[in-house]
mmCIF file of C-alpha atoms in Angstrom:
data_model
loop_
_atom_site.group_PDB
_atom_site.id
_atom_site.type_symbol
_atom_site.label_atom_id
_atom_site.label_comp_id
_atom_site.label_asym_id
_atom_site.label_seq_id
_atom_site.Cartn_x
_atom_site.Cartn_y
_atom_site.Cartn_z
ATOM 1 C CA MET A 1 -0.014 0.008 -0.004
ATOM 2 C CA SER A 2 2.761 2.376 0.799
ATOM 3 C CA PHE A 3 4.288 1.763 -2.622
ATOM 4 C CA SER A 4 1.118 2.546 -4.429
ATOM 5 C CA LEU A 5 0.806 5.775 -2.473
ATOM 6 C CA PHE A 6 4.335 6.840 -3.214
ATOM 7 C CA SER A 7 4.328 6.197 -6.907
ATOM 8 C CA PRO A 8 1.920 8.973 -7.918
ATOM 9 C CA PHE A 9 3.840 11.508 -6.015
ATOM 10 C CA SER A 10 7.129 10.344 -7.558
ATOM 11 C CA VAL A 11 5.641 10.863 -11.103
ATOM 12 C CA ILE A 12 4.431 14.320 -10.132
ATOM 13 C CA LEU A 13 7.770 15.369 -8.779
ATOM 14 C CA CYS A 14 9.701 14.392 -11.963
ATOM 15 C CA PRO A 15 10.692 17.441 -14.011
ATOM 16 C CA LEU A 16 9.086 17.789 -17.437
ATOM 17 C CA VAL A 17 11.559 17.756 -20.364
ATOM 18 C CA SER A 18 10.850 20.418 -23.061
ATOM 19 C CA VAL A 19 11.168 19.108 -26.658
ATOM 20 C CA ILE A 20 12.326 21.425 -29.422
ATOM 21 C CA GLU A 21 10.335 20.713 -32.678
ATOM 22 C CA VAL A 22 12.330 19.704 -35.643
ATOM 23 C CA ASP A 23 11.193 20.206 -39.295
ATOM 24 C CA CYS A 24 12.572 18.103 -42.230
ATOM 25 C CA LEU A 25 12.513 18.260 -45.917
ATOM 26 C CA VAL A 26 13.767 16.001 -48.733
ATOM 27 C CA VAL A 27 15.705 18.351 -50.927
ATOM 28 C CA HIS A 28 15.876 17.321 -54.570
ATOM 29 C CA LEU A 29 15.898 13.652 -53.543
ATOM 30 C CA LYS A 30 19.644 13.995 -52.504
ATOM 31 C CA TYR A 31 19.656 14.850 -48.797
ATOM 32 C CA VAL A 32 17.402 15.497 -45.881
ATOM 33 C CA SER A 33 17.552 19.011 -44.509
ATOM 34 C CA CYS A 34 16.278 19.411 -40.978
ATOM 35 C CA SER A 35 15.970 22.625 -38.880
ATOM 36 C CA TRP A 36 15.015 23.467 -35.216
ATOM 37 C CA ASN A 37 14.906 27.230 -35.227
ATOM 38 C CA LYS A 38 11.192 27.586 -35.982
ATOM 39 C CA GLN A 39 10.623 29.091 -32.488
ATOM 40 C CA GLY A 40 13.692 31.120 -32.692
ATOM 41 C CA THR A 41 17.435 30.574 -32.368
ATOM 42 C CA PRO A 42 18.054 28.247 -29.378
ATOM 43 C CA GLY A 43 20.204 29.313 -26.448
ATOM 44 C CA VAL A 44 22.656 26.350 -26.697
ATOM 45 C CA ASN A 45 24.174 24.272 -29.411
ATOM 46 C CA TYR A 46 22.543 20.914 -29.966
ATOM 47 C CA THR A 47 24.067 17.747 -31.439
ATOM 48 C CA PHE A 48 21.792 16.238 -34.167
ATOM 49 C CA TYR A 49 21.214 12.541 -34.740
ATOM 50 C CA SER A 50 18.995 10.939 -37.334
ATOM 51 C CA ARG A 51 18.100 7.600 -39.236
ATOM 52 C CA PHE A 52 15.356 5.961 -41.160
ATOM 53 C CA HIS A 53 13.274 3.306 -39.504
ATOM 54 C CA ASN A 54 14.966 0.393 -41.276
ATOM 55 C CA ASP A 55 18.420 1.660 -40.368
ATOM 56 C CA LYS A 56 20.186 0.127 -37.476
ATOM 57 C CA GLU A 57 21.698 3.183 -35.694
ATOM 58 C CA PHE A 58 21.494 6.912 -35.683
ATOM 59 C CA LEU A 59 23.917 8.991 -37.767
ATOM 60 C CA TYR A 60 25.863 11.881 -36.392
ATOM 61 C CA CYS A 61 25.468 15.227 -38.285
ATOM 62 C CA THR A 62 28.554 16.269 -40.212
ATOM 63 C CA ASP A 63 27.080 19.272 -42.073
ATOM 64 C CA TYR A 64 25.517 21.811 -39.693
ATOM 65 C CA VAL A 65 23.676 25.021 -40.529
ATOM 66 C CA SER A 66 24.660 27.898 -38.199
ATOM 67 C CA GLU A 67 23.068 31.150 -37.262
ATOM 68 C CA ASN A 68 25.007 33.553 -35.031
ATOM 69 C CA ASN A 69 27.493 30.673 -34.285
ATOM 70 C CA VAL A 70 24.559 28.606 -33.013
ATOM 71 C CA ASN A 71 23.521 25.287 -34.851
ATOM 72 C CA VAL A 72 20.029 25.661 -36.171
ATOM 73 C CA GLY A 73 20.053 22.919 -38.865
ATOM 74 C CA CYS A 74 21.659 19.920 -40.422
ATOM 75 C CA ASN A 75 21.926 18.519 -44.071
ATOM 76 C CA VAL A 76 22.124 14.622 -44.016
ATOM 77 C CA PRO A 77 22.810 12.954 -47.440
ATOM 78 C CA TYR A 78 21.184 9.648 -48.262
ATOM 79 C CA ASP A 79 21.175 7.201 -51.081
ATOM 80 C CA LYS A 80 17.941 6.070 -52.733
ATOM 81 C CA LEU A 81 15.823 8.759 -51.146
ATOM 82 C CA MET A 82 13.086 8.237 -53.714
ATOM 83 C CA GLU A 83 12.322 4.933 -52.036
ATOM 84 C CA LYS A 84 13.480 5.760 -48.429
ATOM 85 C CA ARG A 85 11.233 8.747 -48.098
ATOM 86 C CA PHE A 86 8.264 6.564 -47.600
ATOM 87 C CA GLU A 87 9.800 5.198 -44.379
ATOM 88 C CA THR A 88 9.529 6.864 -40.913
ATOM 89 C CA TYR A 89 12.323 9.260 -40.299
ATOM 90 C CA LEU A 90 13.646 9.596 -36.749
ATOM 91 C CA THR A 91 15.506 12.562 -35.344
ATOM 92 C CA LYS A 92 16.742 13.663 -31.869
ATOM 93 C CA LEU A 93 18.617 16.589 -30.392
ATOM 94 C CA VAL A 94 21.143 16.232 -27.609
ATOM 95 C CA ASP A 95 22.464 19.213 -25.586
ATOM 96 C CA GLY A 96 25.992 19.834 -26.704
ATOM 97 C CA SER A 97 27.268 19.842 -23.156
ATOM 98 C CA ARG A 98 26.252 16.145 -22.853
ATOM 99 C CA THR A 99 28.032 13.295 -24.429
ATOM 100 C CA ASP A 100 25.264 10.716 -23.756
ATOM 101 C CA GLN A 101 23.357 10.198 -27.089
ATOM 102 C CA ALA A 102 20.443 8.415 -25.252
ATOM 103 C CA SER A 103 19.585 11.611 -23.453
ATOM 104 C CA GLY A 104 17.747 12.942 -26.542
ATOM 105 C CA VAL A 105 13.999 12.436 -27.136
ATOM 106 C CA PRO A 106 13.421 10.909 -30.657
ATOM 107 C CA GLN A 107 10.918 12.593 -32.883
ATOM 108 C CA LYS A 108 9.093 10.867 -35.916
ATOM 109 C CA HIS A 109 8.719 12.428 -39.440
ATOM 110 C CA ASN A 110 6.722 11.501 -42.488
ATOM 111 C CA LEU A 111 8.833 12.574 -45.553
ATOM 112 C CA LYS A 112 6.597 11.248 -48.259
ATOM 113 C CA ASP A 113 4.922 14.562 -48.994
ATOM 114 C CA LYS A 114 7.812 16.810 -47.917
ATOM 115 C CA VAL A 115 9.884 16.776 -51.085
ATOM 116 C CA LEU A 116 11.371 20.078 -52.378
ATOM 117 C CA LEU A 117 12.841 19.821 -55.847
ATOM 118 C CA ALA A 118 15.483 22.025 -57.426
ATOM 119 C CA PRO A 119 14.504 24.279 -60.253
ATOM 120 C CA PRO A 120 14.436 22.745 -63.764
ATOM 121 C CA VAL A 121 17.723 23.120 -65.855
ATOM 122 C CA ASN A 122 18.809 23.240 -69.476
ATOM 123 C CA LEU A 123 16.020 25.471 -70.748
ATOM 124 C CA THR A 124 15.968 25.898 -74.479
ATOM 125 C CA VAL A 125 13.712 27.355 -77.039
ATOM 126 C CA LYS A 126 13.177 26.502 -80.700
ATOM 127 C CA ASN A 127 10.933 27.722 -83.535
ATOM 128 C CA GLU A 128 10.058 24.368 -85.016
ATOM 129 C CA SER A 129 8.937 23.539 -88.558
ATOM 130 C CA ASP A 130 5.280 23.747 -87.447
ATOM 131 C CA SER A 131 5.761 27.515 -87.017
ATOM 132 C CA ASN A 132 5.154 27.119 -83.272
ATOM 133 C CA LEU A 133 7.569 28.195 -80.452
ATOM 134 C CA TRP A 134 8.637 25.223 -78.283
ATOM 135 C CA PHE A 135 10.321 25.421 -74.928
ATOM 136 C CA TYR A 136 12.237 22.482 -73.430
ATOM 137 C CA TRP A 137 13.778 21.679 -69.976
ATOM 138 C CA ASN A 138 15.185 18.897 -67.832
ATOM 139 C CA GLN A 139 14.145 17.690 -64.470
ATOM 140 C CA THR A 140 15.316 14.686 -62.252
ATOM 141 C CA TYR A 141 12.775 11.841 -62.130
ATOM 142 C CA SER A 142 10.756 13.362 -64.892
ATOM 143 C CA ASN A 143 8.180 10.594 -64.811
ATOM 144 C CA CYS A 144 7.144 11.739 -61.373
ATOM 145 C CA VAL A 145 7.290 15.519 -61.757
ATOM 146 C CA ASP A 146 4.532 18.063 -62.323
ATOM 147 C CA SER A 147 5.586 21.299 -63.991
ATOM 148 C CA GLU A 148 4.235 24.771 -64.240
ATOM 149 C CA VAL A 149 5.322 27.429 -66.746
ATOM 150 C CA ARG A 150 4.899 31.137 -66.806
ATOM 151 C CA PHE A 151 5.597 33.340 -69.777
ATOM 152 C CA ARG A 152 5.117 36.854 -70.893
ATOM 153 C CA THR A 153 5.274 38.810 -74.187
ATOM 154 C CA ASN A 154 7.194 42.186 -74.433
ATOM 155 C CA ASN A 155 7.698 42.384 -70.566
ATOM 156 C CA ASN A 156 3.925 42.404 -69.956
ATOM 157 C CA ASN A 157 2.266 40.520 -67.132
ATOM 158 C CA TRP A 158 3.113 36.923 -66.554
ATOM 159 C CA GLU A 159 0.692 34.276 -67.747
ATOM 160 C CA THR A 160 0.768 30.871 -65.882
ATOM 161 C CA SER A 161 -0.067 27.450 -67.321
ATOM 162 C CA LYS A 162 0.053 23.874 -65.816
ATOM 163 C CA VAL A 163 1.949 21.127 -67.679
ATOM 164 C CA SER A 164 0.869 17.520 -67.288
ATOM 165 C CA THR A 165 3.063 15.026 -65.389
ATOM 166 C CA ALA A 166 6.234 13.800 -67.075
ATOM 167 C CA ARG A 167 6.016 16.332 -69.759
ATOM 168 C CA GLN A 168 8.997 18.657 -70.201
ATOM 169 C CA SER A 169 8.028 20.880 -73.004
ATOM 170 C CA PHE A 170 5.659 23.781 -73.665
ATOM 171 C CA CYS A 171 4.322 25.303 -76.916
ATOM 172 C CA ILE A 172 3.262 28.865 -77.947
ATOM 173 C CA ASN A 173 1.243 28.822 -81.121
ATOM 174 C CA LEU A 174 2.282 31.075 -84.018
ATOM 175 C CA PRO A 175 4.534 33.491 -82.263
ATOM 176 C CA SER A 176 5.127 36.917 -83.707
ATOM 177 C CA SER A 177 8.684 37.576 -84.932
ATOM 178 C CA ASN A 178 8.392 41.254 -83.714
ATOM 179 C CA SER A 179 7.584 40.237 -80.180
ATOM 180 C CA ARG A 180 9.821 39.086 -77.286
ATOM 181 C CA TYR A 181 8.901 35.983 -75.360
ATOM 182 C CA GLU A 182 10.273 35.042 -71.839
ATOM 183 C CA MET A 183 9.531 31.866 -70.044
ATOM 184 C CA GLN A 184 10.384 30.212 -66.624
ATOM 185 C CA VAL A 185 9.452 26.734 -65.230
ATOM 186 C CA ARG A 186 9.067 25.324 -61.714
ATOM 187 C CA SER A 187 8.437 21.715 -60.587
ATOM 188 C CA LYS A 188 7.024 19.578 -57.802
ATOM 189 C CA MET A 189 6.706 15.839 -57.047
ATOM 190 C CA GLY A 190 3.575 14.442 -58.839
ATOM 191 C CA SER A 191 0.717 12.586 -57.107
ATOM 192 C CA ASN A 192 1.565 9.332 -58.897
ATOM 193 C CA CYS A 193 4.896 9.132 -56.900
ATOM 194 C CA GLY A 194 3.607 10.393 -53.490
ATOM 195 C CA GLY A 195 2.864 14.019 -54.400
ATOM 196 C CA SER A 196 4.201 16.969 -52.548
ATOM 197 C CA PRO A 197 2.741 20.500 -52.268
ATOM 198 C CA ASN A 198 6.115 22.193 -52.287
ATOM 199 C CA TRP A 199 6.957 23.933 -55.527
ATOM 200 C CA SER A 200 10.540 24.477 -56.552
ATOM 201 C CA ASP A 201 11.943 27.926 -57.264
ATOM 202 C CA TRP A 202 11.428 29.390 -60.650
ATOM 203 C CA SER A 203 14.139 28.440 -63.217
ATOM 204 C CA GLU A 204 16.359 30.930 -65.054
ATOM 205 C CA PRO A 205 14.420 32.603 -67.776
ATOM 206 C CA VAL A 206 14.863 31.731 -71.433
ATOM 207 C CA VAL A 207 14.152 34.394 -74.031
ATOM 208 C CA TRP A 208 13.110 34.336 -77.680
ATOM 209 C CA GLY A 209 12.554 37.558 -79.552
ATOM 210 C CA SER A 210 13.042 39.442 -82.840
ATOM 211 C CA HIS A 211 16.750 38.399 -82.868
ATOM 212 C CA ASN A 212 15.870 34.708 -82.030
ATOM 213 C CA SER A 213 18.461 34.687 -79.309
ATOM 214 C CA THR A 214 18.379 32.800 -76.044
ATOM 215 C CA ASP A 215 21.834 33.929 -74.764
ATOM 216 C CA ASN A 216 21.278 35.468 -71.373
ATOM 217 C CA THR A 217 25.030 36.516 -71.138
ATOM 218 C CA GLN A 218 24.555 39.087 -73.807
ATOM 219 C CA LYS A 219 21.336 40.459 -72.070
ATOM 220 C CA ASN A 220 23.288 40.746 -68.834
ATOM 221 C CA LEU A 221 26.283 42.455 -70.495
ATOM 222 C CA ILE A 222 23.902 45.050 -72.084
ATOM 223 C CA SER A 223 22.246 45.706 -68.739
ATOM 224 C CA VAL A 224 25.715 46.353 -67.109
ATOM 225 C CA TRP A 225 26.810 48.787 -69.886
ATOM 226 C CA THR A 226 23.514 50.650 -70.022
ATOM 227 C CA PRO A 227 24.196 52.981 -67.034
ATOM 228 C CA VAL A 228 27.743 53.556 -68.313
ATOM 229 C CA LEU A 229 26.376 54.698 -71.648
ATOM 230 C CA TYR A 230 23.950 56.989 -69.975
ATOM 231 C CA VAL A 231 26.661 58.681 -67.968
ATOM 232 C CA VAL A 232 28.928 59.136 -71.101
ATOM 233 C CA GLY A 233 25.997 60.577 -73.007
ATOM 234 C CA VAL A 234 25.213 63.090 -70.182
ATOM 235 C CA ILE A 235 28.854 64.196 -69.883
ATOM 236 C CA THR A 236 29.107 64.661 -73.688
ATOM 237 C CA LEU A 237 25.919 66.778 -73.718
ATOM 238 C CA ILE A 238 27.200 68.974 -70.990
ATOM 239 C CA ILE A 239 30.518 69.515 -72.824
ATOM 240 C CA LEU A 240 28.753 70.404 -76.028
ATOM 241 C CA VAL A 241 26.469 72.943 -74.260
ATOM 242 C CA MET A 242 29.504 74.598 -72.523
ATOM 243 C CA MET A 243 31.279 74.867 -75.897
ATOM 244 C CA LEU A 244 28.227 76.497 -77.491
ATOM 245 C CA LEU A 245 27.902 78.954 -74.713
ATOM 246 C CA HIS A 246 31.566 79.815 -74.902
ATOM 247 C CA TYR A 247 31.316 80.612 -78.614
ATOM 248 C CA GLU A 248 27.794 82.281 -78.186
ATOM 249 C CA ARG A 249 26.312 79.985 -80.756
ATOM 250 C CA LEU A 250 23.618 78.669 -78.539
ATOM 251 C CA ARG A 251 22.333 82.247 -78.041
ATOM 252 C CA ILE A 252 22.361 82.967 -81.765
ATOM 253 C CA ILE A 253 20.635 79.644 -82.574
ATOM 254 C CA LEU A 254 17.880 79.923 -79.976
ATOM 255 C CA ILE A 255 17.465 83.716 -80.035
ATOM 256 C CA PRO A 256 18.336 85.151 -83.530
ATOM 257 C CA VAL A 257 19.622 88.727 -83.410
ATOM 258 C CA VAL A 258 16.976 91.196 -84.817
ATOM 259 C CA PRO A 259 18.488 94.454 -86.293
ATOM 260 C CA LYS A 260 17.248 97.518 -84.532
ATOM 261 C CA PRO A 261 15.533 99.921 -87.051
ATOM 262 C CA SER A 262 16.360 103.631 -87.052
ATOM 263 C CA LEU A 263 13.179 105.571 -86.884
ATOM 264 C CA ASN A 264 12.481 109.279 -87.830
ATOM 265 C CA HIS A 265 10.114 110.837 -85.362
ATOM 266 C CA ARG A 266 8.720 113.258 -87.813
ATOM 267 C CA ASP A 267 8.024 110.457 -90.388
ATOM 268 C CA MET A 268 6.310 108.271 -87.853
ATOM 269 C CA GLU A 269 4.131 111.244 -86.764
ATOM 270 C CA ASN A 270 3.045 111.888 -90.379
ATOM 271 C CA TRP A 271 2.455 108.206 -90.801
ATOM 272 C CA PHE A 272 0.242 107.840 -87.863
ATOM 273 C CA GLN A 273 -1.743 110.927 -88.873
ATOM 274 C CA SER A 274 -2.266 109.755 -92.440
ATOM 275 C CA SER A 275 -3.191 106.304 -91.374
ATOM 276 C CA LYS A 276 -6.408 107.617 -89.854
ATOM 277 C CA GLY A 277 -7.710 108.950 -93.134
ATOM 278 C CA LEU A 278 -6.636 110.663 -96.330
ATOM 279 C CA ASN A 279 -6.003 114.429 -96.138
ATOM 280 C CA PHE A 280 -6.797 115.849 -99.510
ATOM 281 C CA GLU A 281 -5.294 119.184 -98.616
ATOM 282 C CA ASP A 282 -1.804 117.470 -98.958
ATOM 283 C CA PHE A 283 -2.511 116.836 -102.618
ATOM 284 C CA LYS A 284 -3.276 120.395 -103.596
ATOM 285 C CA ALA A 285 -0.721 122.549 -105.588
ATOM 286 C CA ASN A 286 1.278 124.993 -103.612
ATOM 287 C CA TYR A 287 1.734 127.560 -106.406
ATOM 288 C CA ASN A 288 -0.598 130.167 -108.274
ATOM 289 C CA GLU A 289 -0.937 130.498 -112.075
ATOM 290 C CA ARG A 290 -2.681 133.220 -113.969
ATOM 291 C CA ALA A 291 -4.997 132.164 -116.777
ATOM 292 C CA CYS A 292 -4.097 133.138 -120.367
ATOM 293 C CA PRO A 293 -6.715 133.614 -123.075
ATOM 294 C CA VAL A 294 -6.346 131.430 -126.108
ATOM 295 C CA ARG A 295 -7.337 132.264 -129.677
ATOM 296 C CA GLU A 296 -7.031 130.594 -133.098
ATOM 297 C CA TYR A 297 -4.668 132.258 -135.543
ATOM 298 C CA CYS A 298 -2.942 131.810 -138.853
ATOM 299 C CA GLN A 299 0.438 133.237 -139.744
ATOM 300 C CA VAL A 300 0.531 135.228 -142.952
ATOM 301 C CA SER A 301 3.399 136.936 -144.774
ATOM 302 C CA GLN A 302 3.788 140.689 -144.615
ATOM 303 C CA SER A 303 3.265 141.168 -148.409
ATOM 304 C CA ASP A 304 0.007 139.299 -148.295
ATOM 305 C CA SER A 305 -1.047 141.370 -145.380
ATOM 306 C CA GLU A 306 -0.429 144.623 -147.228
ATOM 307 C CA SER A 307 -1.968 143.585 -150.457
ATOM 308 C CA SER A 308 -5.103 142.155 -149.042
ATOM 309 C CA GLY A 309 -5.346 144.654 -146.196
ATOM 310 C CA GLY A 310 -6.532 141.828 -143.841
ATOM 311 C CA SER A 311 -6.474 138.231 -142.950
ATOM 312 C CA THR A 312 -9.198 135.652 -142.977
ATOM 313 C CA CYS A 313 -8.331 134.752 -139.450
ATOM 314 C CA SER A 314 -9.215 137.088 -136.552
ATOM 315 C CA VAL A 315 -6.259 138.668 -134.958
ATOM 316 C CA THR A 316 -6.276 140.137 -131.491
ATOM 317 C CA THR A 317 -3.540 142.069 -129.668
ATOM 318 C CA ASN A 318 -4.341 141.128 -126.171
ATOM 319 C CA GLN A 319 -1.066 141.263 -124.350
ATOM 320 C CA THR A 320 -0.884 139.722 -120.976
ATOM 321 C CA ASP A 321 1.910 138.809 -118.620
ATOM 322 C CA CYS A 322 2.128 135.309 -119.994
ATOM 323 C CA SER A 323 2.932 136.459 -123.526
ATOM 324 C CA VAL A 324 6.247 135.801 -125.002
ATOM 325 C CA SER A 325 8.111 137.548 -127.920
ATOM 326 C CA ILE A 326 9.362 135.533 -130.835
ATOM 327 C CA PRO A 327 11.633 137.412 -133.317
ATOM 328 C CA VAL A 328 10.679 136.624 -137.065
ATOM 329 C CA ASN A 329 12.755 137.417 -140.099
ATOM 330 C CA GLU A 330 11.069 139.389 -142.760
ATOM 331 C CA SER A 331 12.021 137.114 -145.607
ATOM 332 C CA GLU A 332 11.096 133.892 -143.744
ATOM 333 C CA ASP A 333 8.137 132.049 -145.200
ATOM 334 C CA VAL A 334 5.898 130.899 -142.400
ATOM 335 C CA SER A 335 3.502 128.287 -143.665
ATOM 336 C CA THR A 336 2.743 126.279 -140.508
ATOM 337 C CA PRO A 337 -0.743 125.164 -139.810
ATOM 338 C CA CYS A 338 -3.060 126.944 -137.465
ATOM 339 C CA SER A 339 -2.517 126.614 -133.758
ATOM 340 C CA THR A 340 -4.298 127.804 -130.661
ATOM 341 C CA SER A 341 -2.921 131.062 -129.332
ATOM 342 C CA THR A 342 -3.316 134.856 -129.224
ATOM 343 C CA SER A 343 -1.029 136.902 -131.471
ATOM 344 C CA SER A 344 -0.462 140.531 -132.354
ATOM 345 C CA ILE A 345 1.489 141.918 -135.339
ATOM 346 C CA THR A 346 3.525 145.016 -134.789
ATOM 347 C CA ASP A 347 4.854 147.481 -137.246
ATOM 348 C CA SER A 348 6.652 145.891 -140.285
ATOM 349 C CA SER A 349 9.713 148.077 -139.720
ATOM 350 C CA GLU A 350 10.318 146.340 -136.451
ATOM 351 C CA LYS A 351 10.012 142.974 -138.214
ATOM 352 C CA GLU A 352 9.077 141.326 -134.987
ATOM 353 C CA LEU A 353 6.049 138.981 -134.375
ATOM 354 C CA HIS A 354 4.564 138.945 -130.860
ATOM 355 C CA ILE A 355 2.774 135.761 -129.990
ATOM 356 C CA SER A 356 0.707 135.306 -126.840
ATOM 357 C CA VAL A 357 0.661 131.756 -125.477
#
């Protein structure tokens, strides 16, 4: 009776041992990666041991993952992980200050659906004879792998498409030669081989465009030289502007020199006055002229005048200020036609003819 009463108290007085949770993944079917920093970096270094259920003994970790000089994970390589991942995986952590392996508490893991594949490799693109654009890639255990592709045209938004299990190609129908196509692939373990929800990272992009080139090295080289070309262009532009300013050519090109006209104030004043309307007083003559009477006459010789005692034409002797004197020889025979004027014949002894115009 005393033993039965003592036993419950002994169980209650035993200290509880805290267990640090360990998470494990099968990485690309090559090694098992386990970590124990999900709740934060532990305060002490732990020694990690692990084995599959059918193995005889625990294996000591030889490849730790550290964080701030504290062990937070371990990578354990195994052969034939495609088959072994269906077995129960056992792990345990032992305080580094202890050398007794048995002090650790084992934890059990089911690794069947905890496979994380590496991204696909060897991506290529070809424009086949059927005028379609075909993308190809490689992935380990292709018969058990599901793939997903994403592509975009001319740097637009990505379009995603699922690819059936075991298929490692994708087709874009009738691509445009003037467009640029970019594609990436990721993979996961298919359901026919014990599927896993963990997708791999996206692969390196493969590009096909107007130059039909898939060389990413040239693209990276151009992206590196682009800022250098921008800097050289800006420096060249600044130098050209300084040279133009120095020779005053920039000012002449942008702001052409307009010659300054010389204006006469008096001319401008007359122009503004005349622009309002025509002043007919400016067109009047500024001089005076006396009117002269005009008569028809006929010149006759002196002999005819004496014999006939007169002329058929009327002759007046109206002398005005505008008359002029024209000397005429006695013997000159004047036989010109009649003209319009006023004439007066003086004495024959003077032999002078006065004509009034």
